[in-house]
Coordinates of C-alpha atoms and ligand atoms in Angstrom, one line a residue:
M615 CA 15.0 221.3 -6.1
K616 CA 15.4 218.4 -8.6
I617 CA 15.3 214.7 -7.9
S618 CA 15.9 212.0 -10.5
T619 CA 14.5 208.5 -10.3
D620 CA 13.7 205.7 -12.7
V621 CA 10.1 205.6 -11.7
V622 CA 8.0 208.1 -9.7
I623 CA 4.7 206.7 -8.4
V624 CA 2.2 209.3 -7.2
G625 CA 0.0 207.4 -4.7
T626 CA 0.5 204.9 -1.9
G627 CA -2.8 203.0 -2.0
L628 CA -2.9 199.4 -3.1
A629 CA -2.2 200.4 -6.7
G630 CA 1.0 202.4 -6.0
L631 CA 2.4 200.1 -3.2
S632 CA 1.8 196.9 -5.2
L633 CA 3.5 198.4 -8.3
A634 CA 6.6 199.2 -6.2
K635 CA 6.7 195.7 -4.9
Y636 CA 6.2 194.0 -8.3
L637 CA 8.8 196.3 -9.9
S638 CA 11.3 195.6 -7.2
E639 CA 10.8 191.8 -7.6
I640 CA 11.6 192.0 -11.3
N641 CA 14.6 194.3 -10.9
P642 CA 15.7 195.2 -7.3
K643 CA 18.0 197.9 -8.8
T644 CA 15.1 200.1 -10.2
S645 CA 15.0 203.3 -8.3
I646 CA 11.5 204.0 -7.3
L647 CA 10.1 207.1 -5.5
L648 CA 6.6 206.8 -3.9
L649 CA 4.7 209.9 -3.1
S650 CA 1.6 210.4 -0.8
K651 CA -0.3 213.5 -0.3
T652 CA -0.7 213.3 3.5
T653 CA 0.3 210.3 5.6
L654 CA 1.4 207.0 4.0
D655 CA -1.8 205.1 4.8
E656 CA -4.5 207.8 4.3
C657 CA -6.3 206.7 1.1
N658 CA -9.4 204.9 -0.1
T659 CA -7.6 201.5 0.1
Y660 CA -7.3 201.9 3.8
Y661 CA -11.1 202.2 4.2
A662 CA -12.1 199.2 1.9
Q663 CA -14.3 196.9 3.9
G664 CA -15.9 194.1 1.8
G665 CA -12.8 192.6 0.1
I666 CA -11.5 191.3 -3.2
A667 CA -13.6 189.4 -5.8
V668 CA -11.8 186.2 -6.8
V669 CA -13.1 182.9 -8.2
H670 CA -11.8 180.5 -5.7
D671 CA -14.3 177.6 -5.3
F672 CA -14.2 176.2 -8.9
I673 CA -16.9 173.6 -8.0
K674 CA -19.7 176.1 -7.4
D675 CA -18.2 179.1 -9.2
S676 CA -16.5 179.8 -12.5
Y677 CA -14.7 182.5 -14.3
E678 CA -17.6 182.6 -16.7
Q679 CA -20.0 183.5 -13.9
H680 CA -17.8 186.3 -12.5
I681 CA -17.3 187.6 -16.1
A682 CA -21.1 187.6 -16.7
D683 CA -21.8 189.3 -13.4
T684 CA -19.2 192.1 -14.1
I685 CA -20.6 192.7 -17.6
A686 CA -24.2 192.7 -16.4
A687 CA -23.3 195.3 -13.7
G688 CA -21.4 197.4 -16.2
K689 CA -24.6 197.7 -18.4
G690 CA -22.9 196.6 -21.6
L691 CA -20.1 199.2 -21.4
C692 CA -17.4 196.9 -20.2
D693 CA -14.5 195.9 -22.4
E694 CA -15.0 192.1 -22.5
E695 CA -11.3 191.3 -23.2
V696 CA -10.3 193.4 -20.2
V697 CA -13.0 191.7 -18.0
K698 CA -11.7 188.3 -19.0
H699 CA -8.1 189.2 -18.4
V700 CA -8.7 190.7 -14.9
I701 CA -10.9 187.9 -13.7
T702 CA -8.7 185.1 -14.9
S703 CA -5.6 186.8 -13.4
A704 CA -7.3 187.0 -10.0
P705 CA -6.2 183.7 -8.4
A706 CA -2.5 184.3 -9.3
R707 CA -2.6 187.9 -7.9
L708 CA -4.4 186.6 -4.7
Q709 CA -1.5 184.1 -4.2
E710 CA 1.0 187.0 -4.4
L711 CA -0.9 189.1 -1.9
L712 CA -0.9 186.1 0.5
S713 CA 2.8 185.5 -0.1
W714 CA 3.5 189.1 0.9
G715 CA 1.8 188.4 4.3
V716 CA -1.7 189.6 3.7
E717 CA -4.0 187.6 6.0
L718 CA -7.5 186.7 4.9
D719 CA -10.4 185.0 6.9
K720 CA -10.8 181.3 6.7
N721 CA -13.9 179.2 7.4
D722 CA -14.1 176.2 9.8
S723 CA -12.6 173.8 7.3
G724 CA -9.5 176.1 6.8
A725 CA -10.4 177.3 3.3
L726 CA -10.7 181.0 2.5
D727 CA -14.1 182.3 3.6
L728 CA -16.0 183.6 0.6
G729 CA -18.5 186.5 1.2
L730 CA -21.4 187.5 -1.0
E731 CA -22.0 191.0 -2.3
G732 CA -24.6 192.7 -4.5
G733 CA -24.5 191.7 -8.2
H734 CA -22.4 188.6 -7.6
S735 CA -24.2 185.3 -8.4
Q736 CA -21.8 183.3 -6.1
N737 CA -19.9 183.8 -2.8
R738 CA -16.5 184.9 -4.0
I739 CA -15.3 187.9 -1.9
V740 CA -12.1 187.1 0.0
H741 CA -11.8 189.4 3.0
H742 CA -10.2 190.3 6.3
K743 CA -13.3 190.7 8.5
D744 CA -14.8 194.1 7.4
Q745 CA -11.3 195.7 7.4
T746 CA -9.8 194.2 4.2
G747 CA -8.4 197.6 3.0
W748 CA -6.7 198.2 6.4
E749 CA -5.0 194.8 6.2
L750 CA -3.8 195.3 2.6
E751 CA -2.5 198.8 3.2
T752 CA -0.7 198.1 6.5
K753 CA 0.9 194.8 5.2
L754 CA 2.0 196.4 2.0
I755 CA 3.4 199.4 3.7
Q756 CA 5.6 197.1 5.8
V757 CA 6.7 195.2 2.7
V758 CA 7.6 198.3 0.7
Q759 CA 9.3 200.1 3.6
N760 CA 11.8 197.2 3.6
L761 CA 12.7 197.5 -0.1
P762 CA 16.1 199.2 -0.4
N763 CA 15.4 200.6 -3.9
V764 CA 12.2 202.4 -2.8
S765 CA 12.2 205.9 -1.3
I766 CA 9.0 207.4 0.1
Q767 CA 8.0 211.0 0.6
T768 CA 4.8 211.7 2.5
S769 CA 3.0 215.1 2.7
F770 CA 4.2 215.7 -0.9
F771 CA 1.6 217.4 -3.1
A772 CA 2.0 216.7 -6.8
T773 CA 0.8 219.7 -8.7
D774 CA 1.3 218.9 -12.3
L775 CA 2.8 216.6 -14.9
V776 CA 5.9 217.9 -16.6
V777 CA 5.7 217.4 -20.3
E778 CA 8.3 218.0 -23.0
H779 CA 7.8 217.2 -26.7
E780 CA 4.6 215.3 -25.9
K781 CA 6.5 213.1 -23.4
C782 CA 6.0 213.0 -19.7
V783 CA 9.4 213.7 -18.0
G784 CA 8.1 213.7 -14.4
I785 CA 6.1 215.7 -12.0
I786 CA 6.3 219.0 -10.1
G787 CA 4.9 219.6 -6.7
Y788 CA 5.5 220.8 -3.1
N789 CA 7.3 218.7 -0.4
S790 CA 6.4 218.8 3.2
E791 CA 8.4 222.0 3.7
N792 CA 6.4 223.6 0.8
E793 CA 9.6 223.7 -1.3
S794 CA 9.0 223.3 -5.1
V795 CA 10.4 220.0 -6.3
F796 CA 10.8 218.7 -9.8
I797 CA 10.9 214.9 -10.0
N798 CA 12.5 213.9 -13.2
A799 CA 11.6 210.3 -14.0
K800 CA 12.0 207.8 -16.9
A801 CA 8.5 206.7 -16.2
T802 CA 5.7 208.5 -14.3
V803 CA 2.8 206.6 -12.8
L804 CA -0.4 208.2 -11.5
A805 CA -2.0 206.0 -8.7
T806 CA -3.8 209.0 -7.2
G807 CA -7.2 207.2 -6.5
G808 CA -10.7 208.6 -6.9
S809 CA -12.6 211.9 -6.6
G810 CA -15.5 211.3 -4.1
Q811 CA -14.7 214.5 -2.3
V812 CA -16.2 216.4 -5.2
F813 CA -19.6 215.4 -3.8
S814 CA -21.6 216.6 -0.7
T815 CA -21.8 213.0 0.7
T816 CA -19.0 210.6 0.1
S817 CA -17.5 207.4 1.6
N818 CA -14.1 208.5 0.2
S819 CA -10.9 209.5 2.1
S820 CA -10.1 213.3 2.3
V821 CA -7.3 212.7 -0.2
A822 CA -9.8 211.6 -3.0
T823 CA -9.9 215.0 -4.7
G824 CA -9.4 214.0 -8.4
D825 CA -5.8 215.3 -8.4
G826 CA -4.6 212.8 -11.0
I827 CA -7.6 213.4 -13.2
A828 CA -7.1 217.1 -13.1
M829 CA -3.3 216.8 -13.8
A830 CA -4.0 214.6 -16.8
L831 CA -6.7 217.0 -18.0
R832 CA -4.4 219.9 -17.9
A833 CA -1.7 217.9 -19.8
K834 CA -4.4 216.9 -22.4
V835 CA -4.2 213.2 -21.6
K836 CA -7.2 211.2 -22.7
I837 CA -9.9 210.7 -20.0
E838 CA -13.2 208.9 -20.4
N839 CA -16.5 208.0 -18.7
M840 CA -16.2 210.3 -15.7
Q841 CA -20.0 210.7 -15.7
Y842 CA -20.3 207.2 -14.3
V843 CA -20.0 207.9 -10.6
Q844 CA -21.0 205.0 -8.4
F845 CA -23.0 205.8 -5.3
H846 CA -22.9 203.3 -2.5
P847 CA -26.4 202.7 -1.1
T848 CA -25.5 202.3 2.5
A849 CA -23.4 205.1 4.0
V850 CA -24.3 206.2 7.5
Y851 CA -26.3 209.5 7.3
E852 CA -24.4 212.0 9.5
P853 CA -24.5 215.3 7.5
E854 CA -21.8 216.9 9.6
N855 CA -19.1 214.4 8.5
E856 CA -16.8 215.1 5.5
Q857 CA -16.3 211.4 5.0
A858 CA -19.4 209.2 5.5
F859 CA -18.9 205.9 7.4
L860 CA -19.7 203.1 5.0
I861 CA -21.6 200.0 5.8
T862 CA -20.3 197.2 3.5
E863 CA -22.8 195.5 1.3
A864 CA -21.5 192.2 2.7
I865 CA -23.8 192.9 5.6
R866 CA -26.7 192.8 3.2
G867 CA -25.2 189.6 1.8
F868 CA -25.5 188.5 5.4
G869 CA -29.2 189.4 5.5
A870 CA -29.6 193.1 6.5
H871 CA -32.7 194.9 5.3
I872 CA -33.4 198.4 4.1
L873 CA -36.5 200.1 5.4
N874 CA -38.4 203.3 4.6
R875 CA -39.9 205.8 7.0
K876 CA -42.8 203.4 7.7
R877 CA -40.3 200.8 8.6
E878 CA -41.2 198.7 5.5
R879 CA -38.9 197.0 3.1
F880 CA -39.4 198.5 -0.4
L881 CA -36.7 196.9 -2.6
Q882 CA -38.9 193.9 -3.5
K883 CA -41.0 196.3 -5.6
V884 CA -37.9 197.4 -7.5
H885 CA -35.8 194.3 -8.3
P886 CA -36.0 190.5 -7.7
D887 CA -32.6 190.6 -6.0
T888 CA -34.1 193.1 -3.4
E889 CA -31.3 194.5 -1.2
L890 CA -28.7 192.6 -3.2
A891 CA -29.4 194.2 -6.5
T892 CA -26.4 196.1 -8.0
R893 CA -25.4 199.4 -6.3
D894 CA -26.9 201.6 -9.0
I895 CA -30.3 200.0 -8.7
V896 CA -30.3 200.1 -4.8
S897 CA -29.0 203.7 -4.7
K898 CA -31.7 204.9 -7.2
A899 CA -34.4 203.0 -5.3
I900 CA -33.4 204.6 -2.0
C901 CA -33.2 208.2 -3.6
D902 CA -36.6 207.6 -5.2
E903 CA -38.1 206.5 -1.9
M904 CA -36.5 209.5 0.0
H905 CA -38.1 211.9 -2.6
K906 CA -41.4 210.1 -2.3
E907 CA -41.6 210.3 1.5
N908 CA -39.6 213.6 1.6
S909 CA -37.0 212.2 4.0
D910 CA -33.2 212.7 4.3
N911 CA -32.5 209.0 4.9
V912 CA -33.8 205.5 5.0
W913 CA -32.8 202.8 7.6
L914 CA -30.7 199.7 7.8
D915 CA -32.1 197.0 9.9
L916 CA -29.8 194.4 11.5
S917 CA -32.2 193.5 14.4
H918 CA -33.2 190.1 13.0
L919 CA -29.6 188.9 12.6
N920 CA -27.5 186.9 15.0
P921 CA -25.7 189.5 17.1
K922 CA -22.8 187.3 18.0
E923 CA -22.0 186.4 14.4
L924 CA -22.5 190.1 13.4
R925 CA -19.9 191.2 16.0
L926 CA -17.5 188.5 14.8
K927 CA -17.8 189.1 11.1
F928 CA -18.3 192.9 11.1
P929 CA -16.3 194.3 14.1
K930 CA -15.6 197.7 12.4
I931 CA -19.4 198.3 11.9
T932 CA -20.5 196.9 15.2
N933 CA -17.9 199.1 17.0
Y934 CA -19.1 202.1 15.1
C935 CA -22.6 201.5 16.3
K936 CA -21.3 201.1 19.8
Q937 CA -19.5 204.5 19.6
K938 CA -22.7 206.1 18.5
N939 CA -24.7 204.4 21.2
W940 CA -26.8 202.6 18.7
D941 CA -27.9 199.1 19.8
F942 CA -28.0 197.3 16.5
T943 CA -30.2 194.5 17.9
I944 CA -33.0 197.1 18.4
D945 CA -32.0 200.5 16.8
L946 CA -32.2 201.1 13.1
I947 CA -29.1 202.8 11.4
P948 CA -29.8 206.0 9.3
I949 CA -28.3 205.5 5.8
R950 CA -28.3 207.2 2.4
P951 CA -26.3 206.8 -0.8
A952 CA -22.9 208.4 -0.9
A953 CA -20.5 209.0 -3.8
H954 CA -18.2 206.0 -3.6
Y955 CA -16.3 205.1 -6.8
Q956 CA -15.2 206.7 -9.9
C957 CA -15.9 204.2 -12.8
G958 CA -14.2 206.4 -15.4
G959 CA -10.8 207.9 -15.4
I960 CA -7.5 208.3 -17.4
T961 CA -7.8 206.0 -20.4
V962 CA -5.2 203.2 -20.3
D963 CA -4.3 200.2 -22.4
Q964 CA -3.9 196.7 -21.1
F965 CA -0.6 197.6 -19.4
G966 CA -1.7 200.9 -17.8
A967 CA -0.2 203.1 -20.6
T968 CA -2.0 206.4 -21.1
S969 CA -2.3 208.5 -24.3
M970 CA 0.9 210.3 -23.4
N971 CA 4.4 208.7 -23.8
N972 CA 6.1 207.7 -20.5
L973 CA 2.9 208.3 -18.5
F974 CA 1.0 205.5 -16.9
A975 CA -2.1 205.2 -14.6
I976 CA -3.3 202.4 -12.4
G977 CA -6.0 201.9 -9.7
E978 CA -9.1 204.1 -9.3
C979 CA -7.7 207.1 -11.3
S980 CA -7.5 204.9 -14.4
H981 CA -10.1 203.8 -16.9
T982 CA -9.3 200.3 -18.0
G983 CA -12.7 199.2 -19.4
L984 CA -13.4 196.8 -16.5
H985 CA -16.3 198.5 -14.9
G986 CA -18.4 199.9 -17.7
S987 CA -21.0 202.3 -16.3
N988 CA -21.2 200.6 -12.9
R989 CA -18.5 198.7 -11.0
L990 CA -19.3 195.3 -9.6
A991 CA -18.6 195.3 -5.9
S992 CA -15.1 194.3 -4.9
N993 CA -13.7 194.3 -8.4
S994 CA -11.6 197.5 -7.9
L995 CA -9.0 196.2 -5.5
L996 CA -8.6 193.3 -7.9
E997 CA -8.2 195.7 -10.8
A998 CA -5.6 197.7 -8.9
V999 CA -3.4 194.7 -8.2
V1000 CA -3.8 193.1 -11.7
Y1001 CA -2.8 196.3 -13.5
S1002 CA 0.1 197.1 -11.2
H1003 CA 1.4 193.5 -11.8
D1004 CA 1.0 193.9 -15.6
L1005 CA 2.5 197.5 -15.6
A1006 CA 5.6 196.3 -13.7
G1007 CA 6.3 193.8 -16.5
R1008 CA 5.9 196.6 -19.1
L1009 CA 8.0 199.1 -17.2
S1010 CA 10.8 196.7 -16.7
I1011 CA 11.2 196.4 -20.5
L1012 CA 10.8 200.2 -21.0
L1013 CA 13.4 201.0 -18.4
K1014 CA 16.1 198.9 -20.2
S1015 CA 16.3 201.5 -22.9
A1016 CA 14.8 204.7 -21.3
V1017 CA 17.0 207.7 -20.6
F1018 CA 16.4 210.8 -18.5
R1019 CA 15.1 213.7 -20.6
F1020 CA 14.3 217.3 -19.9
S1021 CA 15.7 220.6 -21.1
I1022 CA 14.0 223.3 -19.0
E1023 CA 13.8 222.9 -15.2
P1024 CA 10.2 223.8 -14.3
E1025 CA 9.4 225.8 -11.1
I1026 CA 6.5 226.8 -9.1
T1027 CA 6.5 229.5 -6.4
Y1028 CA 4.7 228.9 -3.1
Q1029 CA 2.4 231.6 -1.7
E1030 CA 0.3 231.7 1.4
I1031 CA -3.4 231.9 0.7
G1032 CA -6.4 232.8 2.8
R1033 CA -8.1 229.5 3.7
N1034 CA -11.6 231.1 3.9
D1035 CA -11.4 232.1 0.2
V1036 CA -10.8 228.5 -0.8
G1037 CA -13.4 227.3 1.7
F1038 CA -16.1 229.3 -0.1
F1039 CA -15.3 227.4 -3.4
R1040 CA -15.2 224.0 -1.7
S1041 CA -18.6 224.5 0.1
E1042 CA -20.2 225.9 -3.1
L1043 CA -19.0 222.9 -5.0
K1044 CA -20.5 220.5 -2.5
N1045 CA -23.8 222.4 -2.6
I1046 CA -23.9 221.7 -6.3
M1047 CA -22.7 218.1 -6.4
N1048 CA -25.0 215.3 -5.2
Y1049 CA -26.8 212.2 -6.5
D1050 CA -29.4 214.3 -8.4
S1051 CA -26.8 216.4 -10.2
V1052 CA -25.6 213.3 -11.9
Y1053 CA -28.7 211.0 -11.9
G1054 CA -31.6 213.4 -11.5
S1055 CA -33.9 215.0 -14.1
D1056 CA -32.4 216.6 -17.2
E1057 CA -33.2 220.0 -15.8
V1058 CA -31.3 219.4 -12.5
I1059 CA -28.3 218.0 -14.5
F1060 CA -28.3 221.1 -16.8
E1061 CA -28.6 223.6 -13.9
S1062 CA -25.8 221.8 -12.0
T1063 CA -23.6 221.8 -15.1
K1064 CA -24.1 225.5 -15.6
A1065 CA -23.4 226.2 -11.9
V1066 CA -20.2 224.3 -11.8
L1067 CA -18.9 225.9 -15.0
L1068 CA -19.7 229.3 -13.5
L1069 CA -17.8 228.3 -10.3
A1070 CA -14.8 227.3 -12.4
K1071 CA -14.8 230.7 -14.1
Q1072 CA -15.1 232.5 -10.8
F1073 CA -12.2 230.5 -9.4
E1074 CA -10.0 231.2 -12.3
N1075 CA -10.7 234.9 -12.2
K1076 CA -9.9 235.1 -8.5
F1077 CA -6.9 232.7 -8.5
P1078 CA -5.3 232.9 -12.0
N1079 CA -2.3 230.9 -10.6
Y1080 CA -3.7 227.7 -9.1
S1081 CA -0.3 226.1 -8.7
E1082 CA 1.1 228.5 -6.1
N1083 CA -0.3 226.6 -3.1
P1084 CA -1.3 222.9 -2.6
H1085 CA -4.7 223.8 -1.0
L1086 CA -5.5 226.1 -3.9
C1087 CA -4.4 223.5 -6.5
E1088 CA -6.5 220.8 -4.7
T1089 CA -9.6 223.0 -4.8
Y1090 CA -9.1 223.7 -8.5
N1091 CA -8.6 219.9 -9.0
L1092 CA -12.0 219.3 -7.3
I1093 CA -13.7 221.9 -9.5
Q1094 CA -12.1 220.7 -12.7
T1095 CA -13.1 217.1 -11.9
A1096 CA -16.7 218.2 -11.2
V1097 CA -16.7 220.1 -14.6
L1098 CA -15.6 216.9 -16.3
I1099 CA -18.2 214.7 -14.6
L1100 CA -21.1 217.0 -15.3
S1101 CA -20.0 218.0 -18.8
Q1102 CA -19.7 214.4 -19.8
K1103 CA -23.1 213.7 -18.2
A1104 CA -24.8 216.6 -19.9
I1105 CA -23.3 215.6 -23.3
D1106 CA -24.6 212.0 -22.6
V1107 CA -28.1 213.2 -22.1
T1108 CA -27.7 215.6 -25.0
L1109 CA -28.2 218.7 -22.9
I1110 CA -25.2 220.4 -24.4
S1111 CA -23.2 219.7 -27.5
N1112 CA -19.8 220.9 -26.4
T1113 CA -18.3 222.8 -23.5
S1114 CA -15.2 224.4 -22.4
S1115 CA -14.7 225.6 -18.8
S1116 CA -11.8 227.8 -18.7
I1117 CA -8.7 229.5 -19.9
N1118 CA -6.4 226.8 -18.4
Q1119 CA -8.3 223.7 -19.4
P1120 CA -10.4 223.8 -22.5
Y1121 CA -10.0 220.0 -22.9
I1122 CA -13.1 217.9 -22.4
I1123 CA -13.5 214.5 -24.0
L1124 CA -16.8 214.1 -25.8
Ligands
LIG1931 C1 -15.2 203.1 2.2 C2 -14.7 202.4 1.0 C3 -14.9 201.0 0.9 C4 -14.4 200.3 -0.2 N1 -14.6 198.9 -0.2 C5 -14.1 198.2 -1.3 C6 -14.0 196.8 -1.3 O1 -14.5 196.2 -0.3 N2 -13.5 196.2 -2.4 C7 -13.0 196.9 -3.4 O2 -12.6 196.2 -4.4 N3 -13.0 198.2 -3.4 C8 -13.5 198.9 -2.4 N4 -13.4 200.3 -2.4 C9 -12.8 201.0 -3.5 C10 -11.3 200.8 -3.4 O3 -10.9 200.9 -2.0 C11 -10.5 201.8 -4.2 O4 -11.0 201.8 -5.5 C12 -9.0 201.4 -4.2 O5 -8.5 201.2 -2.9 C13 -8.2 202.5 -4.9 O6 -6.9 202.3 -4.7 P1 -5.8 203.3 -5.3 O7 -4.5 202.8 -5.0 O8 -6.1 203.5 -6.8 O9 -6.1 204.7 -4.6 P2 -6.1 205.1 -3.1 O10 -6.0 203.9 -2.2 O11 -7.2 206.1 -2.8 O12 -4.7 205.9 -3.0 C14 -4.5 207.2 -3.5 C15 -3.1 207.7 -3.2 O13 -2.8 208.8 -4.0 C16 -2.2 209.8 -3.3 N5 -2.5 211.1 -3.9 C17 -3.6 211.6 -4.4 N6 -3.4 212.8 -4.9 C18 -2.1 213.1 -4.7 C19 -1.3 214.3 -5.0 N7 -1.7 215.4 -5.6 N8 0.0 214.2 -4.7 C20 0.6 213.2 -4.0 N9 -0.2 212.0 -3.7 C21 -1.5 212.0 -4.1 C22 -2.9 209.7 -1.9 O14 -2.1 210.4 -0.9 C23 -3.0 208.2 -1.8 O15 -1.8 207.7 -1.3 C24 -13.9 201.0 -1.3 C25 -13.7 202.4 -1.2 C26 -14.1 203.1 0.0 C27 -13.9 204.5 0.0

C-alpha cells in the first residue's frame, strides 16, 4: 500500500505534535501524516514531571545565567550558539504553548510558579504540578486532532527510511493490520524520542527503543554523542518493573534528602550543591555509595517536609506512595539511578536538518548541540518545542518547491515470529546494559562492548531479515542502539580504535 503526503512525522510526543501545529499555522493546506507506534499518548513526553526551563523572572534571573548553567552541566561539549538560541527563544515558545491551552501552575500573586531543579542557579521551571508532560501531551493531542490537514495513524511501526539517490523519499512500515505501507513524502521527520529501553533500569516509556536512531544508522545518516546517556538519580527501585517510576528532582529542589543504608546523607561529601548537584554527579555518587555498602538502592527521605504542601505540589508522587502503602511522612522510598535521557542522537543543524536530504529530526532522537555530555534538567521539552517551531519555518519554504520522488516502490513482507526467541535477545541485552557498562571501569566497558557486539552477530545470524516483523525490528533497533552507545564509549576511552557490528550496519561514527 502507498500513501503520499507533504510531510510524514514519525512520533506523536511533544516534538511531533508541536511541529504539526506550527506547520499548520503557517500553511493550513500542508498535508501532514503523524504516526505513533502504539497509542497516541504513549511516549516519554507523557511521563515528564518537572517541567520546562524558561527564564521568566527577569529581575532575579537572566538568559546569561540559564546559558551558563546549561554549559556548565554539558561539561564544555555544548554548542554555545545553539544554547543561546534555544534559551532566548524560550519565552516566545512558552507563550505559544499557553495560547494552545496548556495550563501551568501559578503562585499566590497570579504569576507563573517557578520551580528549582538540579544544576539551575535560579528558580525557572514552569510546570503543571508534577504532571507537566501529561498536560502538554493531552492538550496538544486535542489541538492536533482538530486540524483538518493532519491525519494520524496509531499502532503504526515505522521500520526504515526509504532513500533514493541519497534523498529520503519517505518511510516504510507496518500499519495496525500488519500491512506493509510505503509513505511517500516530500519531507520526512523523525520525532521518535529516546532509547532508555536499551537499559536494565529506565524511566522511559516502553516505546523508547531507539527506532529513529537505528533507522538513521541503517541509512548512513550522521549520528553523534550516543555515549552520553543521562541517568536520573531518583527512580523508584522496583526491579520487576520495565519502566521505573521517576521521582522528579523538583522534590529535591523542595528539600528532599538522599540517605545511604546507615540513613545518613552522603552528598555533602561529594559536591557543595549536595542533592541538587547535576544529575551525572548525583547518579555517580549514588552508584559509588551502593558499591561501597554493597546495596541495590539508596533512600529518598521526605519525612521532614510539609506533607500538605508535598501532596499539593507533587500529587503524582504522593499518590504513587499511597498505592505502594508507603507513608512518606515516616517511610523512606527506595531509589537508584535509571537510564533517563539520550543526550546524543541524529546530528541536525539549527533547523533540524540531518545529513541526508529531505530528512529531518527533532526532539530526543536528535543531537542539536544543546546538551553536551549531560543535559540540564528540563531543557529537553524546551529543545523539542524550539526546534519544531524552527523546522516548521524551514519546511514551509522547502515545500513550496518540493516534488514527490520515487522510482521503485519498496515492500516488506510480514511474518509471524516466536516471541520467546526475541525475548531471549531482549533480556540478554538488559543483562549487559546498566550504569556500569557506560560509566564503570574500562574493563567493564570493554567487556560490555564485546558482549553487545556478539549479541548483534547472534541476532543477525538467527534473523537475517529483521524487517519482517515489528517486534523483531524493534529488538534489532535496541541492539543496534546499544552497539552504538558502547562503541562510541569504548572509542572515547580508547579501548578500541574502530568497530563494525554487522553485515547490515557497518556504520559507526567515530
Ligand atoms: C519520566 C520522565 C520524566 C521527564 N521529565 C522531564 C521534564 O520534567 N522536563 C524535560 O524537559 N524533560 C523531561 N523528560 C524528557 C522529555 O520528556 C523527553 O525528552 C521528551 O518528551 C521527548 O519528546 P519527543 O517528542 O522527542 O519523544 P517522545 O515524547 O518520547 O515521543 C516519541 C514518539 O515516537 C513514536 N515512535 C517511536 N518509534 C516509532 C516507530 N518505529 N514507528 C512509529 N512511531 C514511533 C512513539 O510512538 C512516540 O509517539 C522526562 C522523561 C521521562 C521519561
